[in-house]
Coordinates of C-alpha atoms in Angstrom, one line a residue:
Chain A
M1 CA -31.9 5.6 21.8
T2 CA -30.1 5.9 25.2
Q3 CA -29.1 2.2 24.8
I4 CA -27.3 2.8 21.5
E5 CA -25.3 5.7 23.0
E6 CA -24.1 3.5 25.9
V7 CA -22.9 0.8 23.5
T8 CA -20.9 3.2 21.4
I9 CA -19.1 4.7 24.4
D10 CA -18.4 1.2 25.7
Q11 CA -16.5 0.4 22.6
Y12 CA -14.2 3.4 22.8
K13 CA -14.0 3.6 26.6
H14 CA -10.4 2.5 26.7
L15 CA -9.4 5.0 24.0
V16 CA -10.9 8.3 25.2
S17 CA -10.0 10.1 28.3
E18 CA -11.9 10.0 31.6
R19 CA -13.4 13.4 30.9
A20 CA -15.2 12.1 27.9
L21 CA -17.2 9.6 30.1
T22 CA -18.4 12.4 32.4
G23 CA -19.3 14.6 29.4
E24 CA -16.7 17.2 30.1
T25 CA -15.2 16.8 26.6
M26 CA -17.3 16.2 23.5
L27 CA -17.2 13.2 21.2
L28 CA -17.6 14.3 17.6
N29 CA -17.7 12.2 14.4
M30 CA -15.8 13.9 11.6
G31 CA -16.7 12.1 8.4
P32 CA -17.5 9.9 6.6
Q33 CA -19.3 12.7 4.9
H34 CA -16.7 15.4 5.6
P35 CA -15.1 16.4 2.3
S36 CA -11.6 16.2 3.7
T37 CA -12.0 12.5 4.8
H38 CA -12.3 11.2 1.2
G39 CA -15.8 9.8 1.7
V40 CA -15.0 6.5 3.5
L41 CA -13.1 7.5 6.6
R42 CA -14.6 8.3 10.0
L43 CA -12.5 10.2 12.6
L44 CA -13.9 10.0 16.1
L45 CA -12.7 13.1 17.8
E46 CA -12.7 13.9 21.5
L47 CA -12.8 17.7 21.7
D48 CA -12.1 20.1 24.5
G49 CA -13.7 23.1 22.9
E50 CA -11.9 23.4 19.6
V51 CA -8.8 21.4 20.8
I52 CA -8.4 17.8 19.8
V53 CA -7.8 15.6 22.9
N54 CA -8.0 12.3 21.0
C55 CA -8.5 11.2 17.4
I56 CA -9.6 7.7 16.7
P57 CA -9.6 6.9 13.0
D58 CA -12.2 4.3 12.0
I59 CA -11.7 2.5 8.7
G60 CA -13.2 -0.4 7.0
F61 CA -16.1 0.7 4.9
L62 CA -15.1 -0.4 1.4
H63 CA -14.9 -4.2 1.8
T64 CA -13.4 -4.7 -1.6
G65 CA -11.8 -8.0 -0.4
I66 CA -9.1 -7.7 -2.9
E67 CA -6.6 -9.9 -1.1
K68 CA -9.3 -12.6 -0.8
N69 CA -10.3 -12.3 -4.4
M70 CA -6.8 -12.6 -5.6
E71 CA -6.4 -16.0 -4.0
A72 CA -9.2 -17.3 -6.2
K73 CA -7.6 -16.2 -9.4
T74 CA -4.5 -17.3 -11.4
F75 CA -1.4 -15.2 -11.1
Q76 CA -2.2 -13.4 -14.4
K77 CA -5.8 -12.8 -13.8
A78 CA -5.3 -11.6 -10.2
E79 CA -3.4 -8.6 -11.6
V80 CA -6.5 -6.7 -12.5
M81 CA -7.5 -6.6 -8.8
T82 CA -4.3 -4.6 -8.1
D83 CA -5.6 -1.7 -10.2
R84 CA -8.6 -1.3 -7.9
L85 CA -6.4 -1.2 -4.9
D86 CA -4.8 2.3 -4.8
Y87 CA -6.7 4.0 -7.7
M88 CA -4.2 6.9 -7.7
N89 CA -1.3 4.6 -8.4
T90 CA -2.5 1.9 -10.7
M91 CA 0.7 1.5 -12.7
G92 CA 2.7 1.3 -9.4
N93 CA 0.4 -1.4 -8.1
N94 CA 0.8 -3.3 -11.3
L95 CA 4.5 -3.0 -11.2
A96 CA 4.8 -4.1 -7.5
Y97 CA 2.6 -7.2 -8.2
C98 CA 4.4 -8.1 -11.4
M99 CA 7.8 -7.7 -9.8
A100 CA 6.6 -10.1 -7.1
V101 CA 5.4 -12.7 -9.6
E102 CA 8.6 -12.3 -11.6
K103 CA 10.7 -12.9 -8.5
L104 CA 8.6 -15.9 -7.4
V105 CA 8.9 -17.7 -10.7
D106 CA 12.3 -16.2 -11.7
L107 CA 11.4 -14.4 -14.8
D108 CA 13.5 -11.8 -16.6
V109 CA 12.2 -8.5 -18.1
P110 CA 13.7 -7.1 -21.3
P111 CA 15.4 -3.7 -21.0
R112 CA 12.8 -1.8 -23.2
A113 CA 10.0 -3.0 -21.0
Q114 CA 11.9 -1.9 -17.9
A115 CA 12.4 1.6 -19.3
L116 CA 8.7 1.8 -20.3
R117 CA 7.7 0.7 -16.8
V118 CA 9.9 3.4 -15.3
I119 CA 8.4 6.1 -17.5
L120 CA 4.8 5.1 -16.8
V121 CA 5.3 4.6 -13.1
E122 CA 6.9 8.0 -12.8
L123 CA 4.1 9.6 -14.8
Q124 CA 1.7 7.9 -12.4
R125 CA 3.7 9.4 -9.4
I126 CA 3.2 12.8 -10.9
A127 CA -0.5 12.1 -11.4
S128 CA -0.9 10.9 -7.8
H129 CA 1.0 13.9 -6.4
L130 CA -1.2 16.2 -8.5
V131 CA -4.3 14.7 -6.9
W132 CA -2.8 15.1 -3.5
L133 CA -1.8 18.7 -4.3
G134 CA -5.2 19.5 -5.7
T135 CA -7.2 18.0 -2.9
S136 CA -5.1 19.4 -0.1
G137 CA -5.3 22.8 -1.8
L138 CA -9.1 22.3 -1.8
D139 CA -9.1 21.2 1.8
L140 CA -7.3 24.4 2.7
A141 CA -9.7 26.4 0.5
A142 CA -7.6 26.9 -2.6
M143 CA -10.2 25.9 -5.2
S144 CA -8.1 27.0 -8.2
M145 CA -5.4 24.5 -7.2
F146 CA -7.8 21.6 -7.6
L147 CA -8.7 22.8 -11.1
Y148 CA -5.1 23.3 -12.3
C149 CA -3.9 20.0 -10.9
F150 CA -6.7 18.0 -12.5
R151 CA -6.0 19.7 -15.8
E152 CA -2.4 18.4 -15.9
R153 CA -3.4 15.0 -14.5
E154 CA -5.8 14.7 -17.5
Q155 CA -2.8 15.0 -19.8
I156 CA -1.1 12.0 -18.0
L157 CA -4.3 10.0 -18.2
D158 CA -4.4 10.7 -21.9
I159 CA -0.9 9.1 -22.2
F160 CA -2.2 6.1 -20.3
E161 CA -5.1 5.8 -22.6
L162 CA -2.8 6.0 -25.5
V163 CA -0.7 3.0 -24.3
S164 CA -3.3 0.8 -22.7
G165 CA -6.7 2.0 -23.9
Q166 CA -7.7 2.7 -20.3
R167 CA -7.4 5.8 -18.2
M168 CA -7.3 4.4 -14.7
M169 CA -7.6 0.6 -14.6
T170 CA -4.7 0.1 -17.0
T171 CA -3.2 -3.4 -16.3
Y172 CA -0.6 -2.4 -18.8
I173 CA 2.4 -3.8 -16.9
R174 CA 2.2 -7.6 -17.1
P175 CA 4.4 -10.4 -15.6
G176 CA 7.4 -10.6 -17.9
G177 CA 7.1 -7.2 -19.5
V178 CA 4.3 -4.9 -20.6
W179 CA 1.1 -5.7 -22.5
R180 CA 2.4 -4.5 -25.9
D181 CA 4.7 -1.9 -27.4
V182 CA 3.8 1.8 -27.1
P183 CA 2.4 3.5 -30.2
V184 CA 4.5 6.0 -32.1
E185 CA 2.7 9.0 -30.7
F186 CA 3.8 8.1 -27.2
E187 CA 7.1 9.8 -27.3
T188 CA 5.7 13.1 -28.6
A189 CA 2.9 13.0 -25.9
V190 CA 5.4 12.5 -23.1
R191 CA 7.8 15.1 -24.5
D192 CA 4.9 17.6 -24.7
F193 CA 4.1 16.9 -21.1
L194 CA 7.8 17.3 -20.1
K195 CA 7.9 20.6 -21.9
I196 CA 4.9 22.3 -20.2
F197 CA 5.0 20.7 -16.8
P198 CA 8.0 22.5 -15.2
K199 CA 6.3 25.8 -15.8
R200 CA 3.2 24.5 -14.3
I201 CA 5.0 23.5 -11.1
D202 CA 6.4 27.1 -10.9
E203 CA 2.8 28.2 -11.2
Y204 CA 1.6 26.0 -8.3
E205 CA 4.5 27.2 -6.2
R206 CA 3.7 30.8 -6.9
L207 CA 0.2 30.2 -5.7
L208 CA 1.0 28.3 -2.6
T209 CA 4.6 28.0 -1.4
K210 CA 5.0 31.6 -0.2
N211 CA 1.3 32.2 0.4
P212 CA 1.0 33.6 3.9
L213 CA -2.4 32.0 4.5
F214 CA -1.0 28.6 3.5
I215 CA 2.2 29.0 5.6
D216 CA 0.1 29.9 8.6
R217 CA -1.9 26.8 8.3
M218 CA 1.0 24.5 7.6
V219 CA 4.2 25.5 9.3
D220 CA 4.7 23.8 12.7
I221 CA 1.4 21.9 12.3
G222 CA 1.2 18.1 12.7
Y223 CA 4.8 17.5 13.8
L224 CA 6.0 13.9 13.3
S225 CA 9.3 13.0 14.8
K226 CA 11.7 10.6 13.1
E227 CA 11.4 8.0 15.9
T228 CA 7.6 8.0 15.9
A229 CA 7.5 7.8 12.2
L230 CA 9.8 4.7 12.1
S231 CA 8.0 3.0 15.0
Y232 CA 4.7 3.4 13.2
G233 CA 6.1 2.1 9.9
V234 CA 5.6 5.4 8.1
T235 CA 7.3 5.4 4.7
G236 CA 7.6 7.6 1.6
P237 CA 7.4 11.4 1.5
M238 CA 6.1 11.5 5.1
L239 CA 9.2 9.7 6.4
R240 CA 11.5 11.8 4.2
A241 CA 9.9 15.0 5.5
S242 CA 10.9 13.8 9.0
G243 CA 14.5 13.7 8.1
V244 CA 15.1 10.0 7.0
D245 CA 16.7 9.6 3.7
W246 CA 15.0 6.4 2.6
D247 CA 13.8 5.9 -0.9
L248 CA 13.6 2.4 -2.3
R249 CA 14.4 3.6 -5.8
K250 CA 17.8 4.7 -4.5
V251 CA 18.7 2.1 -1.9
R252 CA 17.3 -1.0 -3.5
P253 CA 17.1 -0.1 -7.2
Y254 CA 14.7 -2.1 -9.3
M255 CA 13.8 -1.8 -13.0
G256 CA 17.1 -0.1 -13.7
Y257 CA 16.6 2.9 -11.5
E258 CA 20.4 2.9 -10.8
Q259 CA 21.0 4.2 -14.3
Y260 CA 19.1 7.4 -13.7
D261 CA 20.4 10.5 -12.1
F262 CA 18.0 12.0 -9.6
N263 CA 17.9 13.3 -6.0
V264 CA 15.8 12.3 -3.1
P265 CA 14.3 15.4 -1.4
V266 CA 14.6 15.2 2.4
R267 CA 13.5 17.8 4.9
T268 CA 14.0 17.7 8.6
E269 CA 11.2 19.9 9.9
G270 CA 8.7 17.0 10.0
D271 CA 5.6 19.3 9.8
T272 CA 2.9 19.6 7.3
Y273 CA 4.8 22.3 5.3
A274 CA 7.8 20.0 5.0
R275 CA 5.7 17.2 3.6
Y276 CA 4.3 19.7 1.1
L277 CA 7.8 20.7 0.0
V278 CA 9.1 17.2 -0.3
R279 CA 6.3 16.2 -2.6
I280 CA 6.7 19.4 -4.7
D281 CA 10.4 18.7 -5.0
E282 CA 9.6 15.1 -6.0
L283 CA 7.6 16.3 -8.9
R284 CA 10.7 18.0 -10.4
E285 CA 12.9 15.0 -9.7
T286 CA 10.4 12.7 -11.3
L287 CA 10.5 14.8 -14.4
K288 CA 14.2 14.2 -14.6
I289 CA 13.8 10.5 -14.4
I290 CA 11.2 10.4 -17.2
E291 CA 13.3 12.5 -19.5
Q292 CA 16.4 10.3 -19.0
A293 CA 14.4 7.1 -19.5
L294 CA 12.8 8.5 -22.6
N295 CA 16.1 9.6 -24.0
K296 CA 17.7 6.2 -23.7
L297 CA 14.7 4.1 -24.4
P298 CA 16.3 1.0 -25.9
M299 CA 14.8 -0.9 -28.8
G300 CA 13.9 -4.5 -28.6
P301 CA 11.1 -6.8 -27.3
V302 CA 8.8 -5.6 -24.6
R303 CA 7.9 -9.0 -23.2
S304 CA 10.0 -11.9 -22.0
D305 CA 10.2 -14.8 -24.5
N306 CA 9.9 -17.4 -21.8
R307 CA 6.8 -19.3 -23.1
K308 CA 6.3 -21.0 -19.8
F309 CA 5.0 -17.8 -18.2
V310 CA 4.4 -15.2 -21.0
T311 CA 1.9 -15.6 -23.8
P312 CA 3.3 -15.3 -27.4
P313 CA 2.7 -12.1 -29.4
R314 CA -0.8 -11.9 -30.9
S315 CA 0.6 -11.9 -34.4
E316 CA 2.1 -15.3 -34.0
I317 CA -1.2 -17.0 -33.1
G318 CA -2.5 -16.9 -36.6
V319 CA 0.5 -18.7 -38.0
S320 CA 1.8 -21.0 -35.3
M321 CA -0.1 -23.8 -33.7
E322 CA 2.5 -23.9 -30.9
A323 CA 1.8 -20.3 -30.1
L324 CA -1.9 -20.9 -30.1
I325 CA -1.5 -23.8 -27.6
H326 CA 0.8 -21.7 -25.4
H327 CA -1.7 -18.8 -25.4
F328 CA -4.6 -21.1 -24.6
K329 CA -2.9 -23.0 -21.8
L330 CA -1.5 -19.9 -20.2
W331 CA -4.9 -18.1 -20.1
T332 CA -7.0 -21.1 -19.1
E333 CA -4.7 -22.9 -16.7
G334 CA -2.1 -20.3 -15.8
F335 CA 1.4 -21.2 -14.8
P336 CA 2.5 -23.0 -11.7
A337 CA 4.6 -21.2 -9.1
P338 CA 6.8 -22.8 -6.5
D339 CA 5.5 -23.5 -3.0
A340 CA 7.4 -20.6 -1.4
D341 CA 6.9 -17.0 -0.6
I342 CA 8.7 -13.8 -1.4
Y343 CA 8.4 -10.2 -0.5
C344 CA 9.0 -7.5 -3.0
A345 CA 8.6 -3.7 -2.5
I346 CA 8.6 -0.6 -4.6
E347 CA 8.5 3.1 -3.8
S348 CA 5.0 4.2 -4.5
P349 CA 3.9 7.9 -4.3
R350 CA 2.9 7.2 -0.7
G351 CA 5.7 5.0 0.5
E352 CA 6.8 1.4 0.5
L353 CA 4.3 -0.6 -1.4
G354 CA 5.2 -4.2 -0.7
V355 CA 3.7 -7.4 -2.0
L356 CA 4.0 -10.6 0.0
L357 CA 3.2 -13.4 -2.5
A358 CA 3.0 -17.0 -1.5
G359 CA 2.6 -19.7 -4.1
D360 CA 1.3 -23.2 -3.3
G361 CA 2.8 -25.1 -6.2
G362 CA -0.2 -24.5 -8.4
P363 CA -1.4 -21.7 -10.7
K364 CA -3.1 -19.7 -7.9
P365 CA -1.5 -17.8 -5.1
R366 CA -1.9 -19.1 -1.6
R367 CA -1.8 -15.6 -0.2
V368 CA -1.2 -12.1 -1.6
H369 CA -0.7 -9.5 1.0
M370 CA -0.4 -5.9 -0.1
R371 CA 1.6 -3.9 2.3
T372 CA 0.0 -0.6 1.6
P373 CA 1.7 2.5 2.7
S374 CA -1.5 4.5 3.5
F375 CA -2.5 2.1 6.2
D376 CA 0.5 3.0 8.4
N377 CA 0.5 6.6 7.4
L378 CA -3.0 6.9 8.7
A379 CA -2.3 4.9 11.9
V380 CA 0.1 7.6 13.0
L381 CA -2.5 10.4 12.5
S382 CA -3.7 10.3 16.1
E383 CA -0.2 11.0 17.3
M384 CA 0.2 13.9 15.1
V385 CA -3.0 15.8 15.8
K386 CA -3.2 15.7 19.6
G387 CA -3.5 19.3 20.9
L388 CA -4.3 20.8 17.6
L389 CA -7.4 22.6 16.5
V390 CA -10.1 20.9 14.3
A391 CA -9.2 23.1 11.4
D392 CA -5.5 21.9 11.7
L393 CA -6.6 18.3 11.5
V394 CA -7.8 19.0 8.0
A395 CA -4.4 20.3 7.0
V396 CA -2.6 17.3 8.6
L397 CA -4.9 14.7 7.1
A398 CA -4.4 16.3 3.7
S399 CA -0.7 16.2 4.1
T400 CA -0.7 12.4 4.8
D401 CA -2.0 11.8 1.2
I402 CA -4.0 8.8 2.1
V403 CA -6.0 6.8 -0.4
L404 CA -8.8 4.8 1.2
G405 CA -8.7 2.1 -1.4
D406 CA -5.2 1.5 -0.3
I407 CA -6.3 1.2 3.4
D408 CA -9.3 -1.0 3.3
R409 CA -8.1 -3.5 0.6
Chain B
M1 CA 22.6 -15.1 2.1
E2 CA 24.0 -11.6 2.1
K3 CA 27.4 -11.3 4.0
K4 CA 26.1 -8.6 6.3
L5 CA 23.1 -10.8 7.3
E6 CA 25.2 -13.8 8.4
P7 CA 26.3 -12.6 11.9
I8 CA 22.7 -11.4 12.6
V9 CA 21.2 -14.7 11.8
K10 CA 23.9 -16.4 13.8
A11 CA 23.1 -14.3 16.8
L12 CA 19.5 -15.2 16.5
Q13 CA 20.4 -18.9 16.2
E14 CA 22.5 -18.8 19.3
K15 CA 20.0 -16.9 21.4
F16 CA 16.7 -18.4 20.2
G17 CA 17.7 -21.5 18.3
V18 CA 15.9 -20.4 15.2
T19 CA 15.7 -22.5 12.1
V20 CA 16.6 -20.7 8.9
D21 CA 15.1 -21.0 5.5
E22 CA 16.3 -19.2 2.3
F23 CA 14.5 -18.6 -1.0
R24 CA 15.6 -16.3 -3.8
G25 CA 17.9 -14.5 -1.4
E26 CA 15.3 -13.8 1.2
V27 CA 16.0 -15.2 4.7
H28 CA 13.2 -16.5 6.9
C29 CA 13.9 -17.3 10.5
F30 CA 11.4 -19.5 12.4
L31 CA 10.7 -18.8 16.0
K32 CA 8.4 -19.9 18.8
S33 CA 5.6 -17.4 19.6
E34 CA 6.9 -16.7 23.1
Q35 CA 10.3 -15.6 21.7
I36 CA 9.0 -13.1 19.2
V37 CA 8.9 -10.0 21.5
D38 CA 12.5 -10.6 22.7
A39 CA 13.7 -11.3 19.2
L40 CA 12.2 -8.2 17.8
T41 CA 13.6 -6.1 20.7
L42 CA 17.0 -7.6 20.0
M43 CA 16.8 -6.9 16.3
R44 CA 15.7 -3.3 16.9
D45 CA 18.1 -2.4 19.6
E46 CA 21.3 -4.3 18.8
H47 CA 21.1 -4.9 15.0
S48 CA 19.4 -1.6 14.2
F49 CA 16.3 -2.9 12.3
E50 CA 14.3 0.2 12.8
L51 CA 11.3 -0.5 10.6
L52 CA 8.8 -3.3 10.9
S53 CA 7.5 -3.3 7.3
V54 CA 5.0 -6.1 7.3
L55 CA 3.0 -7.9 9.9
T56 CA 0.6 -10.4 8.5
A57 CA 0.0 -14.1 8.3
V58 CA -0.2 -16.9 5.7
D59 CA -2.8 -19.7 6.0
Y60 CA -1.6 -23.1 5.1
Y61 CA -5.0 -24.8 5.3
P62 CA -5.7 -27.8 5.1
Q63 CA -2.3 -28.4 6.7
T64 CA -2.8 -28.1 10.5
S65 CA 0.7 -28.2 12.0
P66 CA 1.5 -25.5 11.4
R67 CA -1.6 -24.0 10.0
F68 CA -0.6 -20.4 10.1
H69 CA 2.7 -18.5 9.8
V70 CA 2.7 -15.1 11.4
I71 CA 5.2 -12.9 9.5
Y72 CA 7.3 -10.1 10.7
Q73 CA 9.3 -8.5 7.9
L74 CA 12.0 -6.3 9.3
T75 CA 14.0 -3.6 7.5
S76 CA 17.2 -2.0 8.6
L77 CA 17.5 1.5 7.1
S78 CA 21.1 2.1 8.2
Q79 CA 22.4 -1.2 6.9
N80 CA 19.9 -1.6 4.0
L81 CA 19.0 -5.2 5.0
S82 CA 15.8 -7.0 5.4
L83 CA 15.0 -10.1 7.4
Q84 CA 11.8 -12.1 7.9
L85 CA 10.9 -13.6 11.3
R86 CA 8.1 -16.2 11.2
V87 CA 6.0 -17.7 14.0
P88 CA 4.3 -21.0 13.0
L89 CA 1.1 -21.6 14.8
N90 CA -0.7 -24.9 15.1
G91 CA -4.4 -25.1 14.4
D92 CA -5.6 -25.1 18.0
S93 CA -3.3 -22.5 19.7
L94 CA -3.9 -19.4 17.7
K95 CA -2.2 -16.9 20.0
V96 CA 0.8 -14.6 19.6
P97 CA 2.0 -12.0 22.1
T98 CA 1.6 -8.4 21.2
V99 CA 4.7 -6.6 19.8
T100 CA 3.1 -3.1 20.1
R101 CA 5.7 -2.2 22.8
V102 CA 8.5 -2.8 20.3
F103 CA 6.9 -1.4 17.2
K104 CA 3.9 0.9 17.4
M105 CA 3.0 0.0 13.8
A106 CA 1.7 -3.3 15.2
I107 CA -1.3 -1.6 16.9
W108 CA -3.2 -1.6 13.7
R109 CA -1.6 -4.5 12.0
E110 CA -2.3 -6.8 14.9
R111 CA -5.9 -5.7 14.9
E112 CA -6.0 -6.6 11.2
L113 CA -4.3 -10.0 12.1
F114 CA -7.1 -10.8 14.4
D115 CA -9.8 -9.5 12.1
M116 CA -8.7 -11.3 9.0
F117 CA -7.2 -14.6 10.5
G118 CA -8.7 -14.9 14.0
I119 CA -5.2 -15.1 15.5
E120 CA -5.6 -13.7 19.0
V121 CA -3.0 -11.2 20.2
D122 CA -2.2 -11.3 23.9
G123 CA -2.1 -8.0 25.7
H124 CA -3.1 -5.8 22.7
P125 CA -4.1 -2.4 24.0
D126 CA -7.0 -2.0 21.6
P127 CA -8.4 -5.3 20.5
R128 CA -11.3 -4.3 18.3
R129 CA -11.9 -5.5 14.8
I130 CA -10.6 -3.1 12.2
L131 CA -11.8 -3.8 8.7
M132 CA -15.0 -5.8 9.3
P133 CA -18.0 -4.7 11.3
D134 CA -18.0 -5.7 15.0
D135 CA -20.8 -8.3 14.5
T136 CA -19.1 -10.2 11.7
E137 CA -18.8 -13.9 12.1
G138 CA -15.6 -15.6 11.0
H139 CA -12.4 -14.3 9.6
P140 CA -12.4 -13.6 5.9
L141 CA -8.8 -14.3 4.9
R142 CA -8.8 -17.9 6.3
R143 CA -8.6 -20.4 3.4
D144 CA -11.7 -22.2 4.6
F145 CA -13.8 -19.0 4.6
P146 CA -15.8 -19.1 1.4
L147 CA -15.5 -16.3 -1.2
G148 CA -18.9 -14.7 -1.2
Y149 CA -20.7 -12.9 -4.0
E150 CA -23.7 -10.8 -4.5
E151 CA -26.5 -12.0 -6.8
P152 CA -27.2 -9.5 -9.6
Q153 CA -30.6 -7.9 -9.3
F154 CA -32.9 -8.2 -12.3
T155 CA -36.6 -7.3 -12.7
F156 CA -37.7 -11.0 -12.3
N157 CA -35.8 -11.4 -9.0
F158 CA -35.9 -7.8 -7.7
D159 CA -38.3 -8.3 -4.9
E160 CA -36.8 -11.5 -3.7
I161 CA -33.3 -10.0 -3.4
D162 CA -34.6 -6.7 -2.1
L163 CA -36.0 -8.5 1.0
R164 CA -32.6 -9.9 1.9
K165 CA -30.8 -6.5 1.5
P166 CA -29.3 -5.2 4.7
Y167 CA -30.7 -1.7 4.6
A168 CA -30.0 0.6 7.6
K169 CA -32.6 -0.2 10.2
E170 CA -34.5 2.6 12.0

């Protein structure tokens, strides 16, 4: 038993302070079982009483091996792996990957597919923020928040089920467009959601924004300066809460985001409360985008007609031998991509979700690297929590909105 | 190449003699591994590339010279530009200097670089594995590392597979 303890401290010797070695401060494992650590994150804390001296996040429990698995599949088939990556942002992952493939092989997307992608990705952003809001409410002991948020998220998942047949692992967005056109009920379903959701945000805000308990636990907790955030590669709402106006939808518009009128919420306080407010404001801005995209949803095809990369519509297969051959060849062999690599990024609910895609001249990628935002957002955690109490750590961790599937890959 | 990027690439060429490659509007600059810290410092301080977005590698196995490219994708927020620096590594000298003093983000990403590709990082403050357990052999994202799988357990082979399962030991 004693031997095991010595080995453990050896490994972390260079990370903890001198006092930990003499036993003056205490080393405590928070997680993986702690509810606020999402089940697969261990935080090794060095504590001086209740005060955190050091926090060492320990990741790597999932071993999904998604990047490795994607190398063994063709470009089309590898897409299903991206769903499993960040399971709160499946549409966004699909979009990032498909955009990377489209850029690599130089493929155009018809306008209707672009608008549909925007609507679905923005709905997914709301769903993701709702899970964040619900679980961070839960972490700070607001149980009702969790129930309310999941009620609304359910409605979004119903829309996903309507368009793709799946609630979470959608794979609806495909290279060159989307899987198929949306059913007629889609518009009413989204409009219903747009109608009720603003009132629901007001409800959440009434519960939390001015709540004195909430404010006490969030204001001036977990300060993250602009410089630290940039140095650690933090992106998304966390960076915007630290006063950097950087949103890829605005600065490098993709999928026609330049047509939509929306604001990017920015706060300068850089604390947990600012991150909360940025995300709440984003919910409202996102609704604006969805409404505009739905209002001018163009008619037309939803998939590119480039038969080198995109399978023909299902209806053609019964009547055209050519279509059947294309379909068969594309799904068995895949399409070749140039021996080059590209980087393509979108703004996910957590920040810059980038895909580095390298082709090798054949139908399989040489390397797919997912630059996942949660990874860097968690790396900065130890800087943010030094000197805080253990209870504050829970609030700060909740405000980073990490998804462990995004981190372990 | 974008207009704004031209003087920056030119400065890199003059100072470090980089070779430049372009594909679909993305600019890749190839450097030697000993130049990378200086190059990144120059980019951050003088050309205001504040964000290091990606730090990873690509394995070109079975090609051996170079076998790996270590990739540093830089983003400039103020100018809205991005630029990729690459360090090609030959099969036998897998070593890059740490860039943690320039961008803190590299602390975890370089750990991942070692864990996944076995590229050693010189002078890294915390050189532990990050995603795999400490006693793992090999580096999973190398192209010559086989893709493993788990045999499904049925009634007829339950006992046989159960014996091989790595349950937590006492």
